[in-house]
Amino acid sequence: MAIRNIREIGEEILTKKCKEVTEMTDRTRYLIEDMLDTMYEANGVGLAAPQVGVLKRIVVIDVTGEEPYILINPRIVETGGEQTGSEGCLSVPGKAGIVTRPNYVKVAAQDVDMKPFELEGTELLARAICHELDHLDGHLYVEKVEGELTDVMAIQPEEE
Ligand code: ZN
């Protein structure tokens, strides 16, 4: 278990498309453990593998601080509604901006044993899922911000 260095906006790796995970290996298990440690250490609600410099389709999300979701090869299969609110990113420290996202998403993914499962989320969880999945295709929320980025002390995404 280890804290990994979080890559920041401007680094090319954050603009690349990640590769599918085809098998679970010890190396990938360690990566996932490190991603969880790194997310909690940074007080984030989500982290995608490219943010720690690994171009694999893996995200970790925990919007409550006690229920981490590990999503491998995730894809959104259903969306509904709309929410507009403040969003931040561990790769864009000290900033926040207003982004509109679906208020409901259903995501199909694989777990650490590569077993398929589905996860539904609303509000902050839906926002976090959309935000983290964007990272896997090389996109940052700043591309979607309505208006200007603002300076913030805390960098946790907030609900409206
Ligand atoms: Zn992010």
PDB file of C-alpha atoms and ligand atoms in Angstrom:
ATOM      1  CA  MET A   1       0.000   0.000   0.000  1.00  0.00           C
ATOM      2  CA  ALA A   2       1.353   3.357  -0.930  1.00  0.00           C
ATOM      3  CA  ILE A   3       0.385   6.872  -1.779  1.00  0.00           C
ATOM      4  CA  ARG A   4       1.062   7.642  -5.430  1.00  0.00           C
ATOM      5  CA  ASN A   5       1.894  10.959  -7.004  1.00  0.00           C
ATOM      6  CA  ILE A   6      -1.207  12.618  -8.502  1.00  0.00           C
ATOM      7  CA  ARG A   7      -0.670  13.934 -12.025  1.00  0.00           C
ATOM      8  CA  GLU A   8      -1.857  17.455 -12.701  1.00  0.00           C
ATOM      9  CA  ILE A   9      -3.508  19.302 -15.566  1.00  0.00           C
ATOM     10  CA  GLY A  10      -0.969  20.026 -18.301  1.00  0.00           C
ATOM     11  CA  GLU A  11       0.590  16.570 -18.105  1.00  0.00           C
ATOM     12  CA  GLU A  12       0.060  14.706 -21.357  1.00  0.00           C
ATOM     13  CA  ILE A  13      -0.921  11.424 -19.696  1.00  0.00           C
ATOM     14  CA  LEU A  14      -4.207  13.010 -18.553  1.00  0.00           C
ATOM     15  CA  THR A  15      -5.235  13.522 -22.184  1.00  0.00           C
ATOM     16  CA  LYS A  16      -4.753   9.908 -23.312  1.00  0.00           C
ATOM     17  CA  LYS A  17      -7.317   7.172 -23.789  1.00  0.00           C
ATOM     18  CA  CYS A  18      -6.863   4.284 -21.348  1.00  0.00           C
ATOM     19  CA  LYS A  19      -6.675   0.611 -22.248  1.00  0.00           C
ATOM     20  CA  GLU A  20      -9.106  -2.107 -21.181  1.00  0.00           C
ATOM     21  CA  VAL A  21      -8.014  -4.353 -18.326  1.00  0.00           C
ATOM     22  CA  THR A  22      -7.993  -7.899 -19.736  1.00  0.00           C
ATOM     23  CA  GLU A  23      -6.895  -9.851 -16.651  1.00  0.00           C
ATOM     24  CA  MET A  24      -6.409  -9.231 -12.961  1.00  0.00           C
ATOM     25  CA  THR A  25      -2.789  -9.429 -11.869  1.00  0.00           C
ATOM     26  CA  ASP A  26      -1.018  -8.769  -8.579  1.00  0.00           C
ATOM     27  CA  ARG A  27       0.347  -5.603 -10.109  1.00  0.00           C
ATOM     28  CA  THR A  28      -3.155  -4.354 -10.886  1.00  0.00           C
ATOM     29  CA  ARG A  29      -4.402  -5.308  -7.405  1.00  0.00           C
ATOM     30  CA  TYR A  30      -1.586  -3.233  -5.879  1.00  0.00           C
ATOM     31  CA  LEU A  31      -2.467  -0.380  -8.196  1.00  0.00           C
ATOM     32  CA  ILE A  32      -6.096  -0.442  -6.996  1.00  0.00           C
ATOM     33  CA  GLU A  33      -5.043  -0.506  -3.320  1.00  0.00           C
ATOM     34  CA  ASP A  34      -2.722   2.410  -3.951  1.00  0.00           C
ATOM     35  CA  MET A  35      -5.469   4.318  -5.794  1.00  0.00           C
ATOM     36  CA  LEU A  36      -7.764   3.944  -2.758  1.00  0.00           C
ATOM     37  CA  ASP A  37      -4.994   5.063  -0.376  1.00  0.00           C
ATOM     38  CA  THR A  38      -4.157   7.998  -2.613  1.00  0.00           C
ATOM     39  CA  MET A  39      -7.796   9.077  -2.959  1.00  0.00           C
ATOM     40  CA  TYR A  40      -8.422   8.977   0.814  1.00  0.00           C
ATOM     41  CA  GLU A  41      -5.129  10.726   1.588  1.00  0.00           C
ATOM     42  CA  ALA A  42      -6.109  13.548  -0.775  1.00  0.00           C
ATOM     43  CA  ASN A  43      -9.679  13.719   0.581  1.00  0.00           C
ATOM     44  CA  GLY A  44     -11.039  13.000  -2.877  1.00  0.00           C
ATOM     45  CA  VAL A  45     -14.307  11.283  -3.739  1.00  0.00           C
ATOM     46  CA  GLY A  46     -12.868   9.574  -6.797  1.00  0.00           C
ATOM     47  CA  LEU A  47      -9.678   8.783  -8.639  1.00  0.00           C
ATOM     48  CA  ALA A  48      -8.953   7.359 -12.081  1.00  0.00           C
ATOM     49  CA  ALA A  49      -5.839   5.339 -12.942  1.00  0.00           C
ATOM     50  CA  PRO A  50      -4.413   7.938 -15.371  1.00  0.00           C
ATOM     51  CA  GLN A  51      -4.327  10.398 -12.463  1.00  0.00           C
ATOM     52  CA  VAL A  52      -1.593   8.239 -10.948  1.00  0.00           C
ATOM     53  CA  GLY A  53       0.098   7.763 -14.313  1.00  0.00           C
ATOM     54  CA  VAL A  54      -1.382   4.412 -15.378  1.00  0.00           C
ATOM     55  CA  LEU A  55      -3.347   4.200 -18.635  1.00  0.00           C
ATOM     56  CA  LYS A  56      -5.781   1.501 -17.540  1.00  0.00           C
ATOM     57  CA  ARG A  57      -9.578   1.663 -17.394  1.00  0.00           C
ATOM     58  CA  ILE A  58      -9.877   1.605 -13.598  1.00  0.00           C
ATOM     59  CA  VAL A  59     -11.594   4.088 -11.292  1.00  0.00           C
ATOM     60  CA  VAL A  60     -12.223   4.179  -7.561  1.00  0.00           C
ATOM     61  CA  ILE A  61     -15.055   6.233  -6.076  1.00  0.00           C
ATOM     62  CA  ASP A  62     -16.201   6.833  -2.520  1.00  0.00           C
ATOM     63  CA  VAL A  63     -18.677   9.650  -1.979  1.00  0.00           C
ATOM     64  CA  THR A  64     -19.495   8.715   1.624  1.00  0.00           C
ATOM     65  CA  GLY A  65     -16.029   7.951   2.998  1.00  0.00           C
ATOM     66  CA  GLU A  66     -17.042   4.439   3.931  1.00  0.00           C
ATOM     67  CA  GLU A  67     -18.204   2.661   0.814  1.00  0.00           C
ATOM     68  CA  PRO A  68     -15.587   2.479  -1.922  1.00  0.00           C
ATOM     69  CA  TYR A  69     -16.572   1.351  -5.403  1.00  0.00           C
ATOM     70  CA  ILE A  70     -13.936  -0.151  -7.662  1.00  0.00           C
ATOM     71  CA  LEU A  71     -14.913  -0.005 -11.309  1.00  0.00           C
ATOM     72  CA  ILE A  72     -12.867  -1.863 -13.905  1.00  0.00           C
ATOM     73  CA  ASN A  73     -13.646  -1.307 -17.587  1.00  0.00           C
ATOM     74  CA  PRO A  74     -16.686   0.789 -16.651  1.00  0.00           C
ATOM     75  CA  ARG A  75     -19.152   2.082 -19.210  1.00  0.00           C
ATOM     76  CA  ILE A  76     -22.288   4.093 -18.741  1.00  0.00           C
ATOM     77  CA  VAL A  77     -25.325   2.164 -19.976  1.00  0.00           C
ATOM     78  CA  GLU A  78     -28.123   4.494 -18.894  1.00  0.00           C
ATOM     79  CA  THR A  79     -28.496   8.111 -17.848  1.00  0.00           C
ATOM     80  CA  GLY A  80     -31.398  10.236 -16.675  1.00  0.00           C
ATOM     81  CA  GLY A  81     -32.189  13.739 -15.587  1.00  0.00           C
ATOM     82  CA  GLU A  82     -29.764  16.566 -15.124  1.00  0.00           C
ATOM     83  CA  GLN A  83     -27.878  18.252 -12.276  1.00  0.00           C
ATOM     84  CA  THR A  84     -25.848  21.438 -12.346  1.00  0.00           C
ATOM     85  CA  GLY A  85     -23.337  21.997  -9.600  1.00  0.00           C
ATOM     86  CA  SER A  86     -19.802  22.627  -8.459  1.00  0.00           C
ATOM     87  CA  GLU A  87     -17.116  20.114  -9.360  1.00  0.00           C
ATOM     88  CA  GLY A  88     -13.436  19.769  -8.608  1.00  0.00           C
ATOM     89  CA  CYS A  89     -10.616  17.381  -9.461  1.00  0.00           C
ATOM     90  CA  LEU A  90      -7.513  16.200  -7.623  1.00  0.00           C
ATOM     91  CA  SER A  91      -5.614  16.844 -10.874  1.00  0.00           C
ATOM     92  CA  VAL A  92      -6.755  20.484 -10.918  1.00  0.00           C
ATOM     93  CA  PRO A  93      -5.838  21.503  -7.370  1.00  0.00           C
ATOM     94  CA  GLY A  94      -7.425  24.535  -5.744  1.00  0.00           C
ATOM     95  CA  LYS A  95     -10.058  25.026  -8.440  1.00  0.00           C
ATOM     96  CA  ALA A  96     -13.738  24.347  -8.919  1.00  0.00           C
ATOM     97  CA  GLY A  97     -16.262  24.982 -11.629  1.00  0.00           C
ATOM     98  CA  ILE A  98     -19.905  24.508 -12.505  1.00  0.00           C
ATOM     99  CA  VAL A  99     -20.661  21.429 -14.597  1.00  0.00           C
ATOM    100  CA  THR A 100     -23.952  19.922 -15.747  1.00  0.00           C
ATOM    101  CA  ARG A 101     -24.148  16.128 -15.516  1.00  0.00           C
ATOM    102  CA  PRO A 102     -26.893  13.503 -15.565  1.00  0.00           C
ATOM    103  CA  ASN A 103     -28.627  13.174 -12.184  1.00  0.00           C
ATOM    104  CA  TYR A 104     -28.804   9.395 -12.597  1.00  0.00           C
ATOM    105  CA  VAL A 105     -26.409   6.958 -14.229  1.00  0.00           C
ATOM    106  CA  LYS A 106     -26.203   3.212 -14.475  1.00  0.00           C
ATOM    107  CA  VAL A 107     -22.731   1.861 -15.102  1.00  0.00           C
ATOM    108  CA  ALA A 108     -21.654  -1.632 -16.138  1.00  0.00           C
ATOM    109  CA  ALA A 109     -18.198  -2.616 -14.904  1.00  0.00           C
ATOM    110  CA  GLN A 110     -16.086  -5.474 -13.586  1.00  0.00           C
ATOM    111  CA  ASP A 111     -14.977  -5.953  -9.999  1.00  0.00           C
ATOM    112  CA  VAL A 112     -11.516  -6.904  -8.712  1.00  0.00           C
ATOM    113  CA  ASP A 113     -12.269 -10.528  -9.605  1.00  0.00           C
ATOM    114  CA  MET A 114     -13.216  -9.382 -13.115  1.00  0.00           C
ATOM    115  CA  LYS A 115     -16.842 -10.319 -12.470  1.00  0.00           C
ATOM    116  CA  PRO A 116     -19.358  -8.075 -14.216  1.00  0.00           C
ATOM    117  CA  PHE A 117     -21.721  -5.978 -12.126  1.00  0.00           C
ATOM    118  CA  GLU A 118     -23.860  -2.888 -12.445  1.00  0.00           C
ATOM    119  CA  LEU A 119     -23.945   0.166 -10.240  1.00  0.00           C
ATOM    120  CA  GLU A 120     -26.609   2.851 -10.144  1.00  0.00           C
ATOM    121  CA  GLY A 121     -25.954   6.284  -8.753  1.00  0.00           C
ATOM    122  CA  THR A 122     -27.762   9.574  -8.324  1.00  0.00           C
ATOM    123  CA  GLU A 123     -26.659  13.088  -7.407  1.00  0.00           C
ATOM    124  CA  LEU A 124     -23.035  13.160  -6.157  1.00  0.00           C
ATOM    125  CA  LEU A 125     -22.384   9.508  -7.006  1.00  0.00           C
ATOM    126  CA  ALA A 126     -23.698  10.017 -10.548  1.00  0.00           C
ATOM    127  CA  ARG A 127     -21.530  13.116 -10.891  1.00  0.00           C
ATOM    128  CA  ALA A 128     -18.451  11.278  -9.603  1.00  0.00           C
ATOM    129  CA  ILE A 129     -19.015   8.351 -11.967  1.00  0.00           C
ATOM    130  CA  CYS A 130     -19.294  10.672 -14.989  1.00  0.00           C
ATOM    131  CA  HIS A 131     -16.261  12.695 -13.893  1.00  0.00           C
ATOM    132  CA  GLU A 132     -14.035   9.660 -13.331  1.00  0.00           C
ATOM    133  CA  LEU A 133     -15.103   7.885 -16.522  1.00  0.00           C
ATOM    134  CA  ASP A 134     -14.215  11.011 -18.505  1.00  0.00           C
ATOM    135  CA  HIS A 135     -10.631  10.630 -17.218  1.00  0.00           C
ATOM    136  CA  LEU A 136     -10.425   7.207 -18.894  1.00  0.00           C
ATOM    137  CA  ASP A 137     -10.951   8.869 -22.274  1.00  0.00           C
ATOM    138  CA  GLY A 138      -8.513  11.686 -21.600  1.00  0.00           C
ATOM    139  CA  HIS A 139     -11.052  14.342 -20.620  1.00  0.00           C
ATOM    140  CA  LEU A 140     -11.004  16.724 -17.657  1.00  0.00           C
ATOM    141  CA  TYR A 141     -14.046  18.486 -16.209  1.00  0.00           C
ATOM    142  CA  VAL A 142     -12.529  21.869 -17.076  1.00  0.00           C
ATOM    143  CA  GLU A 143     -13.549  21.193 -20.710  1.00  0.00           C
ATOM    144  CA  LYS A 144     -17.184  21.199 -19.564  1.00  0.00           C
ATOM    145  CA  VAL A 145     -17.184  24.066 -17.097  1.00  0.00           C
ATOM    146  CA  GLU A 146     -19.910  26.660 -17.503  1.00  0.00           C
ATOM    147  CA  GLY A 147     -18.315  30.057 -16.955  1.00  0.00           C
ATOM    148  CA  GLU A 148     -14.971  30.419 -15.200  1.00  0.00           C
ATOM    149  CA  LEU A 149     -13.030  28.176 -12.875  1.00  0.00           C
ATOM    150  CA  THR A 150     -12.984  29.586  -9.363  1.00  0.00           C
ATOM    151  CA  ASP A 151     -10.364  29.323  -6.642  1.00  0.00           C
ATOM    152  CA  VAL A 152     -11.268  27.194  -3.646  1.00  0.00           C
ATOM    153  CA  MET A 153      -9.534  26.183  -0.458  1.00  0.00           C
ATOM    154  CA  ALA A 154     -10.959  22.667  -0.388  1.00  0.00           C
ATOM    155  CA  ILE A 155     -10.948  20.672  -3.593  1.00  0.00           C
ATOM    156  CA  GLN A 156     -13.717  18.224  -2.870  1.00  0.00           C
ATOM    157  CA  PRO A 157     -16.588  18.242  -5.341  1.00  0.00           C
ATOM    158  CA  GLU A 158     -19.793  19.488  -3.772  1.00  0.00           C
ATOM    159  CA  GLU A 159     -23.415  19.054  -4.509  1.00  0.00           C
ATOM    160  CA  GLU A 160     -25.452  22.061  -5.551  1.00  0.00           C
TER     161      GLU A 160
HETATM  162 ZN    ZN B   1     -10.783  14.286 -11.798  1.00  0.00          ZN
END
